[in-house]
Coordinates of C-alpha atoms in Angstrom, one line a residue:
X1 CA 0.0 0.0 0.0
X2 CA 1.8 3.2 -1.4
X3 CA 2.5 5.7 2.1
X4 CA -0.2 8.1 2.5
X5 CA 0.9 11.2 3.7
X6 CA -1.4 13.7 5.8
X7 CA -1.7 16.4 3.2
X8 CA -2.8 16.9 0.0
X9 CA -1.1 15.1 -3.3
X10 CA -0.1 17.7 -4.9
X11 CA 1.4 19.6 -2.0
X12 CA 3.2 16.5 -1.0
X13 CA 4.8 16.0 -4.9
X14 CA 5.7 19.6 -4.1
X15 CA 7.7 18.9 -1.6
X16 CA 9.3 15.7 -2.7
X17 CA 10.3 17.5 -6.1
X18 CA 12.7 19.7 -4.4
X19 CA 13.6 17.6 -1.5
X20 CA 17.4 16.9 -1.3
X21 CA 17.6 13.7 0.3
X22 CA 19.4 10.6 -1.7
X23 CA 16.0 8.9 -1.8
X24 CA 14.1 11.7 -3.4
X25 CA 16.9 12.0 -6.1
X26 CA 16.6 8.4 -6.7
X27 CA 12.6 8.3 -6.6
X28 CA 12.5 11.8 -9.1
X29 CA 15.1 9.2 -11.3
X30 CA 12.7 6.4 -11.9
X31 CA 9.7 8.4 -12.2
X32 CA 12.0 9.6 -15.0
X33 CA 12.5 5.9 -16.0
X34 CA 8.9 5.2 -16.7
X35 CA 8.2 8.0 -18.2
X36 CA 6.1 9.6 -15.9
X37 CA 3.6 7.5 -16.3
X38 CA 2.4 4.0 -14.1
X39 CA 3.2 0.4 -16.2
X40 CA 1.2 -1.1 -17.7
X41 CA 1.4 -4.2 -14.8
X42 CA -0.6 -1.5 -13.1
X43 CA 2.4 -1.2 -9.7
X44 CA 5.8 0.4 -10.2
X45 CA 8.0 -2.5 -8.8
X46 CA 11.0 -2.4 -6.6
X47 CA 13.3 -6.0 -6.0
X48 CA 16.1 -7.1 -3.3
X49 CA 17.9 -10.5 -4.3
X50 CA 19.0 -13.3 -1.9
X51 CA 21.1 -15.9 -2.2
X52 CA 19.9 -18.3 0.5
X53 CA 22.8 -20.4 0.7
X54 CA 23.8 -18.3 3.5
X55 CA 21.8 -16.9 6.5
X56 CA 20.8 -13.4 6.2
X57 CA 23.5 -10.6 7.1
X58 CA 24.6 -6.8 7.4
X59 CA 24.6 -6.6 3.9
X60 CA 21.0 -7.9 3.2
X61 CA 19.6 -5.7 5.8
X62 CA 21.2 -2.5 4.2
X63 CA 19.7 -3.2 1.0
X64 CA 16.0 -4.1 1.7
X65 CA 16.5 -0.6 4.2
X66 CA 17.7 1.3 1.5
X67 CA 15.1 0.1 -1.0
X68 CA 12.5 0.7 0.9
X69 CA 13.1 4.4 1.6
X70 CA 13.4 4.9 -2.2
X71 CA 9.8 3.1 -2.4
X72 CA 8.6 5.7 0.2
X73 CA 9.8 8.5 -1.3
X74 CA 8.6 7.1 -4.7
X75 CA 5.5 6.6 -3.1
X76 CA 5.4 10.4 -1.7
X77 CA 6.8 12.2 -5.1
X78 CA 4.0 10.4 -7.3
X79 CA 1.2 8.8 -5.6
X80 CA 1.9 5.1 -7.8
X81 CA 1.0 1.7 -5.8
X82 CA 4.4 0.1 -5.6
X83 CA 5.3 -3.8 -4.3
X84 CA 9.0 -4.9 -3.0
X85 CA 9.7 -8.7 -3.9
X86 CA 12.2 -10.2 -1.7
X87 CA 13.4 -12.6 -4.4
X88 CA 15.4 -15.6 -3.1
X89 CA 17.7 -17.7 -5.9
X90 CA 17.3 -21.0 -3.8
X91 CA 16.9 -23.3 -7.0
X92 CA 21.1 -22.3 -7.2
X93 CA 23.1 -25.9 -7.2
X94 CA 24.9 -25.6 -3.5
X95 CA 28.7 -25.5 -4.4
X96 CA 30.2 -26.1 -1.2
X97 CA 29.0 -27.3 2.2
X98 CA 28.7 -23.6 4.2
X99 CA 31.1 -23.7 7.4
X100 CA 28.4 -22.6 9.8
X101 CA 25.9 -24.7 9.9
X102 CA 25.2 -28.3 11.8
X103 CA 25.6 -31.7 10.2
X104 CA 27.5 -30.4 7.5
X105 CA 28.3 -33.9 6.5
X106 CA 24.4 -34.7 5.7
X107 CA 24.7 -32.1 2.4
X108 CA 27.7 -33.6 1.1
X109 CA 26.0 -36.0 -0.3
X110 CA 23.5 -33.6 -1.9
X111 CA 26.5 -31.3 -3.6
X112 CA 24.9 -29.9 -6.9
X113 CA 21.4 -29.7 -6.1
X114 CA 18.6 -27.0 -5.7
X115 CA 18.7 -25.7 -2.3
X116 CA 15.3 -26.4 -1.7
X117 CA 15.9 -30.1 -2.7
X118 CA 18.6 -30.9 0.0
X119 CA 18.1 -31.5 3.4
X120 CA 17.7 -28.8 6.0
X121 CA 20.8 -29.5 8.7
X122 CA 18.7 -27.5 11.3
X123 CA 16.1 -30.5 11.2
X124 CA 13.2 -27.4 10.7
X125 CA 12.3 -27.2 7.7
X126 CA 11.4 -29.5 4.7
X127 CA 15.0 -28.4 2.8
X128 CA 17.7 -26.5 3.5
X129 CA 16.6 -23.4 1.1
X130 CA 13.0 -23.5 2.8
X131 CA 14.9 -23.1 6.1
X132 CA 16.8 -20.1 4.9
X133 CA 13.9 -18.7 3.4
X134 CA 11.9 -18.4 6.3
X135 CA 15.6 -17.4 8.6
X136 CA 15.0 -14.3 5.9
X137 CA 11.5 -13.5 6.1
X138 CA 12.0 -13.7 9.9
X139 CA 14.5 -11.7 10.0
X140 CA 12.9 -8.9 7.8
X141 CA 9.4 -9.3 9.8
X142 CA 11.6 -8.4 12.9
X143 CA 12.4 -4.7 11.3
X144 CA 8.7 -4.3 10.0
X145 CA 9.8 -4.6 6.3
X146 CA 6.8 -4.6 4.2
X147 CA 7.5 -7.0 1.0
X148 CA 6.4 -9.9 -0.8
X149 CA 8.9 -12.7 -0.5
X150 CA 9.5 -14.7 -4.1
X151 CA 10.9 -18.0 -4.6
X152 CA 12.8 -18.7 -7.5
X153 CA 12.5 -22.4 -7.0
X154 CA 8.6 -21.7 -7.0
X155 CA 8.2 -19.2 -9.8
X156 CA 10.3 -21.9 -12.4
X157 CA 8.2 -24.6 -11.5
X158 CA 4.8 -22.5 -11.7
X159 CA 5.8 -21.3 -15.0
X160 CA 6.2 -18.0 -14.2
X161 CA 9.3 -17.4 -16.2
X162 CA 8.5 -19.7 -19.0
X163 CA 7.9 -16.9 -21.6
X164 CA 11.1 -15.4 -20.3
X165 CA 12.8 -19.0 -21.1
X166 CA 11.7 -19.3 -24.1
X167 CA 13.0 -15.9 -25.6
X168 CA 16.3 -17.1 -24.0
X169 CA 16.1 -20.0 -26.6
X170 CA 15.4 -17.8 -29.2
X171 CA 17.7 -15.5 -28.9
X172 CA 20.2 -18.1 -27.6
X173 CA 23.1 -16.8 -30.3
X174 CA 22.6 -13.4 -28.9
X175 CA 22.7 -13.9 -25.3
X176 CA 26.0 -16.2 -26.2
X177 CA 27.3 -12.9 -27.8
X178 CA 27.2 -11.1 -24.9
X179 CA 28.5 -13.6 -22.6
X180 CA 31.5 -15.7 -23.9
X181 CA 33.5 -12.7 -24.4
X182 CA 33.4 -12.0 -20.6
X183 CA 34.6 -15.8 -19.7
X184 CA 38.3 -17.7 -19.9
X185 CA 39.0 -20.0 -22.6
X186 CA 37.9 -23.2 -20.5
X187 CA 34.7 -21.9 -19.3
X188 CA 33.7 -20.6 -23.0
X189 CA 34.0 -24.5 -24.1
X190 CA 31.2 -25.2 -21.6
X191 CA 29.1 -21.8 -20.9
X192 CA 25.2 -22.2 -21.3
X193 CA 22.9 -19.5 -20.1
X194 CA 20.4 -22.7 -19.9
X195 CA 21.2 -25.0 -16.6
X196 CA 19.6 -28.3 -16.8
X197 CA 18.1 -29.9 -13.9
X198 CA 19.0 -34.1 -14.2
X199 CA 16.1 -36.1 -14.1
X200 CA 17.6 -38.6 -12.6
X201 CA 20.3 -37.0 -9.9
X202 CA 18.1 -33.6 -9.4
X203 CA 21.9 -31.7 -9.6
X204 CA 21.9 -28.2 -11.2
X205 CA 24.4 -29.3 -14.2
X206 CA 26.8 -27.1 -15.7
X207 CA 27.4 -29.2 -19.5
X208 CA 27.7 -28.2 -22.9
X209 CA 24.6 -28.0 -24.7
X210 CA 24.9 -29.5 -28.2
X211 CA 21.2 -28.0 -29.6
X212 CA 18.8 -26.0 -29.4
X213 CA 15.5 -26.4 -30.5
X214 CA 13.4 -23.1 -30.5
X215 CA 10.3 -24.2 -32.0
X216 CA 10.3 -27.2 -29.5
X217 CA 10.9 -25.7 -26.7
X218 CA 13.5 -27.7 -25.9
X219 CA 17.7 -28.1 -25.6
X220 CA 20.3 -30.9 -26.0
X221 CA 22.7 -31.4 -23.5
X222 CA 25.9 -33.8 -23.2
X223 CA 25.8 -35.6 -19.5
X224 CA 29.6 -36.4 -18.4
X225 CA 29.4 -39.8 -19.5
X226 CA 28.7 -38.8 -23.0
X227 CA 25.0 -39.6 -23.3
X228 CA 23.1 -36.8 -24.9
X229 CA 19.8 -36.1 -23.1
X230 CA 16.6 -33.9 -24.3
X231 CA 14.9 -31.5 -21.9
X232 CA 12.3 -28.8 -22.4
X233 CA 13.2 -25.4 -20.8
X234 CA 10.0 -24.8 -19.5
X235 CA 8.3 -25.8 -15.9
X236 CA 11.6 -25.9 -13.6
X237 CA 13.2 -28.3 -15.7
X238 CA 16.7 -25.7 -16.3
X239 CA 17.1 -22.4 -14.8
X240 CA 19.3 -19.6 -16.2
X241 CA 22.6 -19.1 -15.4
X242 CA 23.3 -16.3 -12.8
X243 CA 23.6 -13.0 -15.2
X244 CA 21.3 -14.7 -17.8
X245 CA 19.0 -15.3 -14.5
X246 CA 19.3 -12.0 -13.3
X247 CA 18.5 -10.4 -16.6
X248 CA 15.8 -12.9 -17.5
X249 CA 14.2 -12.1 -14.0
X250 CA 14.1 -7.9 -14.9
X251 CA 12.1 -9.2 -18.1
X252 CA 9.5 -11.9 -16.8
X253 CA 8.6 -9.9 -13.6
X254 CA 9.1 -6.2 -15.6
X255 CA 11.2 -5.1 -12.5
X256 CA 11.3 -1.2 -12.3
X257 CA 14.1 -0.6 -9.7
X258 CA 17.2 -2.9 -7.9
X259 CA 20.1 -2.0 -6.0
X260 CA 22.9 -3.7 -6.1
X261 CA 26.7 -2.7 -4.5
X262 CA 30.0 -1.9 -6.5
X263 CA 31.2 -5.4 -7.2
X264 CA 28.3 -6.1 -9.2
X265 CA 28.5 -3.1 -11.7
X266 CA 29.6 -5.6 -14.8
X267 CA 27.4 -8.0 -13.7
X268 CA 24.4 -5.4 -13.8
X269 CA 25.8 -3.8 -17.2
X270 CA 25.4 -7.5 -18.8
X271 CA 21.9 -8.5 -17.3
X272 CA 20.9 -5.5 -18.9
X273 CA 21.9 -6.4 -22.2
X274 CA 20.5 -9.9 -21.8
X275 CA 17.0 -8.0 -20.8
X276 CA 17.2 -6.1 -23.8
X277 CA 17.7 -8.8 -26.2
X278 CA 14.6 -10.6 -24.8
X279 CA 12.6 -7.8 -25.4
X280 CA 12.6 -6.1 -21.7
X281 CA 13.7 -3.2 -20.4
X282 CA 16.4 -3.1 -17.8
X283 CA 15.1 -1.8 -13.9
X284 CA 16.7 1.7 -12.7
X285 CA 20.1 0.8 -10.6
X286 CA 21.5 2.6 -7.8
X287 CA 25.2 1.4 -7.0
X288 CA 26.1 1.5 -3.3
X289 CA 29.6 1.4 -2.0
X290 CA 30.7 -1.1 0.2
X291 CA 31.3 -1.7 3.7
X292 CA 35.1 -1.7 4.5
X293 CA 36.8 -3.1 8.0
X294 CA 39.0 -1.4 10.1
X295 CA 41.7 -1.7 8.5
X296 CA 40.2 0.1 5.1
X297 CA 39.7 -3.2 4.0
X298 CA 36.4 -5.2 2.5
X299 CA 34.0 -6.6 4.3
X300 CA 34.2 -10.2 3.9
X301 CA 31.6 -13.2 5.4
X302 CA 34.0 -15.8 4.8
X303 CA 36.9 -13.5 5.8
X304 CA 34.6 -12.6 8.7
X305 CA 36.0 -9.4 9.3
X306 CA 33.8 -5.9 10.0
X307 CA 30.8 -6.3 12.1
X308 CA 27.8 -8.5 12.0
X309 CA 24.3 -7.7 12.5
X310 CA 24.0 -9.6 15.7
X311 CA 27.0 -7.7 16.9
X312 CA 25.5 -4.3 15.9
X313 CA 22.1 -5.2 17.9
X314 CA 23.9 -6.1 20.9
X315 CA 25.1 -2.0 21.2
X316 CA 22.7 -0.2 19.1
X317 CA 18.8 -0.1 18.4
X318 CA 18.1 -1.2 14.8
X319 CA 17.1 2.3 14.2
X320 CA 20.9 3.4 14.4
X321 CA 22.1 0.7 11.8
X322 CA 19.1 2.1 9.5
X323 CA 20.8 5.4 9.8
X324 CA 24.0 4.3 9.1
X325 CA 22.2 2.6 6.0
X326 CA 20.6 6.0 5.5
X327 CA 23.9 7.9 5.3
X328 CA 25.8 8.3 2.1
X329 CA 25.3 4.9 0.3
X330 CA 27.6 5.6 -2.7
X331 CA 30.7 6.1 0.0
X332 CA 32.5 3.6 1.2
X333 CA 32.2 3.7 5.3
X334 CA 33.9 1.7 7.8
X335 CA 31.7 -0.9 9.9
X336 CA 33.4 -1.6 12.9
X337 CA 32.3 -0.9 16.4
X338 CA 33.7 2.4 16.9
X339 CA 31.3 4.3 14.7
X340 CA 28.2 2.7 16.8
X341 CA 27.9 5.2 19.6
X342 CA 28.2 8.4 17.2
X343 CA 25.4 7.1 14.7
X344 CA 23.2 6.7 17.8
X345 CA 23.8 9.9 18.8
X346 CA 23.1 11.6 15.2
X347 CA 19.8 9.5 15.6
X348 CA 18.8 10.9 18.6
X349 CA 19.9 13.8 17.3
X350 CA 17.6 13.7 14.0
X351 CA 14.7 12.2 15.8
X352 CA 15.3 15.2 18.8
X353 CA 15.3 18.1 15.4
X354 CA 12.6 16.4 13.4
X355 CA 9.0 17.8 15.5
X356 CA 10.7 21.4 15.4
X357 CA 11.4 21.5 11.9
X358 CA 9.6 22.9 8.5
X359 CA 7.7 20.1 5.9
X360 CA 10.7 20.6 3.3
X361 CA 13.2 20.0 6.1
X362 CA 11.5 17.1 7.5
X363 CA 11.4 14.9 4.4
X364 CA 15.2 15.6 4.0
X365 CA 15.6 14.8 7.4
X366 CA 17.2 11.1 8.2
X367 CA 14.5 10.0 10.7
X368 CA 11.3 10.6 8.0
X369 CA 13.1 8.1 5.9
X370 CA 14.0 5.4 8.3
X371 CA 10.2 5.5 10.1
X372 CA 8.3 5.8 6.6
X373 CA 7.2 9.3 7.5
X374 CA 6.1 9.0 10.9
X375 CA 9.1 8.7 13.5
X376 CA 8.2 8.4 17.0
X377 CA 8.1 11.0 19.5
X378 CA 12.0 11.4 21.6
X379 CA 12.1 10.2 24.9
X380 CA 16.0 10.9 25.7
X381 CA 16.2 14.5 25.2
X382 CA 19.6 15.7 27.3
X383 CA 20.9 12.1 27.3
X384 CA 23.1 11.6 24.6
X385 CA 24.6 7.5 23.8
X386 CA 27.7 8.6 24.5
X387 CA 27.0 10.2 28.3
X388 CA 25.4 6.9 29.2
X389 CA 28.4 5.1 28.1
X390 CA 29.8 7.5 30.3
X391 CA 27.8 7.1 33.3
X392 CA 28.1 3.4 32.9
X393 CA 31.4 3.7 32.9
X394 CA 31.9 6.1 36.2
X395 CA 29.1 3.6 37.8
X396 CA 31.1 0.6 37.7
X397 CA 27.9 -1.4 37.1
X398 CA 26.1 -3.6 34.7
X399 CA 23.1 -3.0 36.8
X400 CA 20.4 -0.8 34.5
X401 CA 18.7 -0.1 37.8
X402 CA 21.7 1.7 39.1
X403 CA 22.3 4.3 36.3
X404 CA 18.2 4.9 36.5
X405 CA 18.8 5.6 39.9
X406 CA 20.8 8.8 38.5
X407 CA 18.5 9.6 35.2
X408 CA 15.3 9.6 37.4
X409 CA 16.9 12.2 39.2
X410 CA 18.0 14.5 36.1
X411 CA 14.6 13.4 34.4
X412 CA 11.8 12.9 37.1
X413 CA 9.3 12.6 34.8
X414 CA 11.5 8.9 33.2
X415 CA 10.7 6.3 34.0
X416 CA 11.8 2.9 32.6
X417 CA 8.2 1.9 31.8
X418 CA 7.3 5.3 29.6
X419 CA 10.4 5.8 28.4
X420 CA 11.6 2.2 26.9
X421 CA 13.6 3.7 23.8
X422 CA 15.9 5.4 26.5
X423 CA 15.4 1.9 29.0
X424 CA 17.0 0.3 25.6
X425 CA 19.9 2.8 25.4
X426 CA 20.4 2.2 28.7
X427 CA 20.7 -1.6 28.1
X428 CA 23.1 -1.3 24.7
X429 CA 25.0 1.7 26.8
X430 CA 26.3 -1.0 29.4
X431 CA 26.8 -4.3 26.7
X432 CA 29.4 -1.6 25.1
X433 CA 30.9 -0.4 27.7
X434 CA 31.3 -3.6 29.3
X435 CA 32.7 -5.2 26.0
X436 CA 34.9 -1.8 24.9
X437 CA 35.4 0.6 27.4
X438 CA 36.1 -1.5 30.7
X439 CA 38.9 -3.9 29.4
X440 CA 40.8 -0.2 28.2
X441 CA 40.1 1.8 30.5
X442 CA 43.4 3.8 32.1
X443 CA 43.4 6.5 34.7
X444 CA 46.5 9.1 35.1
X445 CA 47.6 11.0 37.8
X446 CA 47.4 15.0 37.1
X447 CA 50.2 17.0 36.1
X448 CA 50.1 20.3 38.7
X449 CA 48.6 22.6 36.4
X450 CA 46.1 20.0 36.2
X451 CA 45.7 19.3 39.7
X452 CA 45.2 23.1 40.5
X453 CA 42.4 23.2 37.9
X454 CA 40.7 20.6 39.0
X455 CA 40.3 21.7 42.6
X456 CA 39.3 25.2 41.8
X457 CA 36.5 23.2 39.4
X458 CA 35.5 21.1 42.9
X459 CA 35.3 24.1 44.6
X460 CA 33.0 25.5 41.8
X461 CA 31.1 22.6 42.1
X462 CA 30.8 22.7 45.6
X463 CA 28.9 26.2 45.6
X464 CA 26.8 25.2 42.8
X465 CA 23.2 23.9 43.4
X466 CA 22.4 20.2 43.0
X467 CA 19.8 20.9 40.0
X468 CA 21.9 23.5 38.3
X469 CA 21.5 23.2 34.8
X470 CA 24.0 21.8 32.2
X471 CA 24.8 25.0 30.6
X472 CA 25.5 26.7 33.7
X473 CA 27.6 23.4 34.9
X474 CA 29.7 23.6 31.2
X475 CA 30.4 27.6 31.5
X476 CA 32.0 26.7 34.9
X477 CA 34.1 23.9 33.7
X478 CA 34.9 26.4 30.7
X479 CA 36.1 29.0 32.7
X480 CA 38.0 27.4 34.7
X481 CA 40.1 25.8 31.7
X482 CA 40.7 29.3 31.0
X483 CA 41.4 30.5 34.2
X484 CA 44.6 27.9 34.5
X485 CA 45.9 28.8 31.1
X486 CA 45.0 26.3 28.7
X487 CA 45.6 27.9 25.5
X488 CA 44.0 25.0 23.9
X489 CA 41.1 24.0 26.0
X490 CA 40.7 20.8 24.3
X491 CA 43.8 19.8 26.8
X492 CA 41.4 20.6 30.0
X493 CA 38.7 18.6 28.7
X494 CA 40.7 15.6 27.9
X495 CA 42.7 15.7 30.9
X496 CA 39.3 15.8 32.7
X497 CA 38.2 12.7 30.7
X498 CA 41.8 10.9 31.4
X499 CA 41.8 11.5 35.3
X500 CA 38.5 11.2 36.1
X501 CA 36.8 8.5 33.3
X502 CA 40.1 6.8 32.5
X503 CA 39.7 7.4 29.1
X504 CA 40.8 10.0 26.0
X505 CA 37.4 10.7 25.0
X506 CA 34.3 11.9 26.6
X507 CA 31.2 13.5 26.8
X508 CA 30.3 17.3 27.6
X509 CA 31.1 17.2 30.8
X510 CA 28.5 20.1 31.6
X511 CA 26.0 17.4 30.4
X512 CA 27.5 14.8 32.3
X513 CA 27.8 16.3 35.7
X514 CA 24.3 17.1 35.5
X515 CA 23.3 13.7 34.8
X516 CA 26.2 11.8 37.4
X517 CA 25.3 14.7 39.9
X518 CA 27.3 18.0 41.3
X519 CA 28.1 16.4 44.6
X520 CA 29.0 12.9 43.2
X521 CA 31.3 14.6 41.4
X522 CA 32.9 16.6 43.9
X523 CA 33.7 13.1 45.5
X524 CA 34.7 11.9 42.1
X525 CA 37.5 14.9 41.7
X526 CA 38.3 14.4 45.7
X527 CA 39.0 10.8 45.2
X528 CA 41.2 11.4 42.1
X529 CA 43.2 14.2 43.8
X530 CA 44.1 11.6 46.7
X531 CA 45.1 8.9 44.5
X532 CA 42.4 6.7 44.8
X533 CA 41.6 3.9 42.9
X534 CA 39.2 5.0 40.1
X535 CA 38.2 2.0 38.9
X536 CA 37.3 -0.3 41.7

């Protein structure tokens, strides 16, 4: 159901015509694309593709997120019904027995056939491709993706892609054209776009085809003990090769828009051709950058380097990743856990911005994009990620009770119960600190200019009332930085953040007092001045 904003149509295509968000640009480019004008099929259709040999990942997440906002502000700019197939390739042959999974000596056996024809090593399902199927659609119910999930398996044997099939066979001398010239020497011997199924095996075989027969509907194929075998092309009997497939797919389902990242460009540039020969016309493609390590370096699952989803949802709400989804798609970002508490904190930043704001700002605003439209209302105003971390961090505790205990007393009106966005923050703030922060933690002793600073900010502190506001809490701690001639006050702040929070980095520490409490920190800055133990 396209999104229905709560304004009129035309005021809304107003505003997404001159909105600059990515996803506006993209949804103005495919209304381009079809002309203006809604296909024939009667829905402008977006696709995601999955290959469900593998569980779903970081990667697969980013792309149905990023689709989906384009269908949004598609839906926003022009008012067409749209769909987003979730289109699985589990009739693929598997190729090798996956590393993470149990009983990985029960597929051996089954090497070469359609996933959804070997056996599911979870014991769940009635295949192994039926239990990754439904691992996806679990997995993009959980995030409240709205889609309609496509077997490939299914849509060969229903006939689906017949017609599609059959244009492959006439145009077989075509699509050969396009293909061979991308392929070694050895694989050119052997390369079909058509991959029969064996009647007799059920493997996915990769063998020369001897003939084709257009007006029969049918191939010739050469088995590897040299008998040659008939097979129509229709009714799940072959299925395409992986580009052919690809650009076979754009054509039988008329596919309007897919994504797809950077290492795919030739592959996209030559299912397009194939789509054209049969007759089709090619979807709109937006190429993403990649995710890189650490290190600079790509993100790799059998590599397993970068960060996982699980990993991410351990220290962040989903809403975060979606935002780092959100952000810059044709730039390639590091994904490691380092960037986590800063795209919290732009979240919260956006969601905090986006009530206050103008229409046109709004759309363009990260939060519009990542709720459909209608984000929620903020419930952590004043508490940043990053000053939990910190208060987690100068509590000691894994306790989420215990840092209430000190945000019920800066909020009153919080409670964990009406405010379980922050409650979750709270939660993530202590699995990261635990897991990064603790095991590096380092206190230092003050240098004298240091020292002398810091007792004139006690004694600040000390005739300041308990409730005094962050502002007037950061002015103090400003002034004196000044006062005990920092030229660059950076140095006060992190020598601040070294003593007292063991660590180079910190939060505004007007902020943080607040929330940690004037007097506790008086007896924070007393016990670091006598030498004490910080981090018991």
């Amino acid at each position: 159901m396209p999104y229905q904003p709560d304004l009129p149509r035309a005021h809304a295509h107003e505003l997404a015509l001159h909105a600059n968000a990515w996803p506006f640009a993209e949804a103005r480019a495919l209304e381009k694309h079809l002309g203006g004008k809604l296909p024939e099929k009667g829905y402008v259709l977006f696709e995601t593709g999955y290959g469900p040999s593998g569980l779903p990942h970081i990667g697969t997440f980013g792309e149905v997120m990023r689709t989906t906002m384009v269908r949004r502000a598609f839906e926003l700019l022009t008012g067409m019904p749209t769909r987003l197939f979730a289109y699985s390739d589990d009739m693929d042959g598997l190729r090798k027995v996956p590393t993470n999974v149990p009983n990985q000596d029960m597929l051996r056996p089954h090497l070469g056939k359609p996933l959804t024809q070997i056996p599911d090593p979870f014991g769940t399902h009635e295949s192994f491709g039926h239990h990754n199927n439904a691992r996806l659609c679990a997995f993009l119910d959980s995030f409240g993706f709205e889609y309609e999930f496509k077997s490939a398996t299914e849509e060969y044997k229903a006939g689906h892609l017949d017609k599609t099939l059959l244009k492959v066979l006439q145009h077989y001398d075509k699509v050969m054209e396009i293909m061979l010239p991308t392929l070694g020497e050895e694989r050119r011997a052997t390369y079909s776009p058509f991959l029969p199924v064996c009647s007799e095996t059920g493997e996915v075989l990769q063998v020369p085809i001897v003939e084709t027969k257009p007006d029969a509907g049918t191939i010739v194929y050469k088995r590897d003990d040299g008998q040659l075998v008939e097979t129509e092309v229709t009714g799940g009997q072959v299925k395409l090769q992986w580009k052919a497939d690809w650009g076979g797919r754009w054509d039988a389902l008329d596919v309007d828009y897919e994504m797809s990242g950077k290492d795919l460009i030739d592959s996209v540039k030559l299912a397009s051709r194939i789509c054209r020969t049969l007759g089709g016309k090619p979807p709109l493609n937006l190429t993403y950058e990649l995710f890189l390590d650490d290190q600079g370096q790509k993100i790799s699952k059998s590599k397993g380097n970068g960060l996982s989803m699980e990993e991410w949802l351990r220290y962040a709400t989903p809403e975060s990743l979606a935002l780092f989804m959100y952000q810059k798609p044709k730039t390639a970002k590091r994904l490691f856990f380092d960037v986590i508490p800063k795209t919290v904190d732009e979240y919260l930043a956006h969601l905090a911005a986006f009530d206050g704001q103008e229409e046109k700002d709004q759309i363009n605003n990260p939060v519009w994009h990542i709720h459909g439209g209608k984000p929620p209302a903020p419930e952590a105003e004043g508490l940043s990620f990053n000053i939990l971390l910190n208060l987690a961090s100068v509590c000691g505790s894994d306790d989420k009770a215990v840092l209430w205990s000190f945000i019920s007393r800066y909020r009153a009106d919080a409670t964990p119960e009406n405010s379980p966005i922050l409650d979750q923050l709270v939660g993530y703030a202590i699995n990261y600190y635990e897991d990064f922060v603790k095991p590096h933690k380092s206190y230092r002793v003050p240098s004298e200019q240091e020292r002398g600073a810091l007792q004139d900010l006690k004694t600040k502190l000390e005739g300041m009332a308990g409730d005094a506001s962050a502002e007037d809490i950061q002015t103090e701690v400003y002034e004196v930085g000044k006062a005990h001639g920092f030229e660059n006050l950076r140095n006060w702040f992190k020598a601040c953040y070294e003593v007292l929070l063991g660590q180079e980095q910190g939060p505004r520490m007007g902020s943080f007092i607040a929330l940690y409490g004037v007097a506790e920190t008086v007896t924070l800055i007393d016990k670091a001045l006598a030498g004490g133990d910080l981090s018991a």
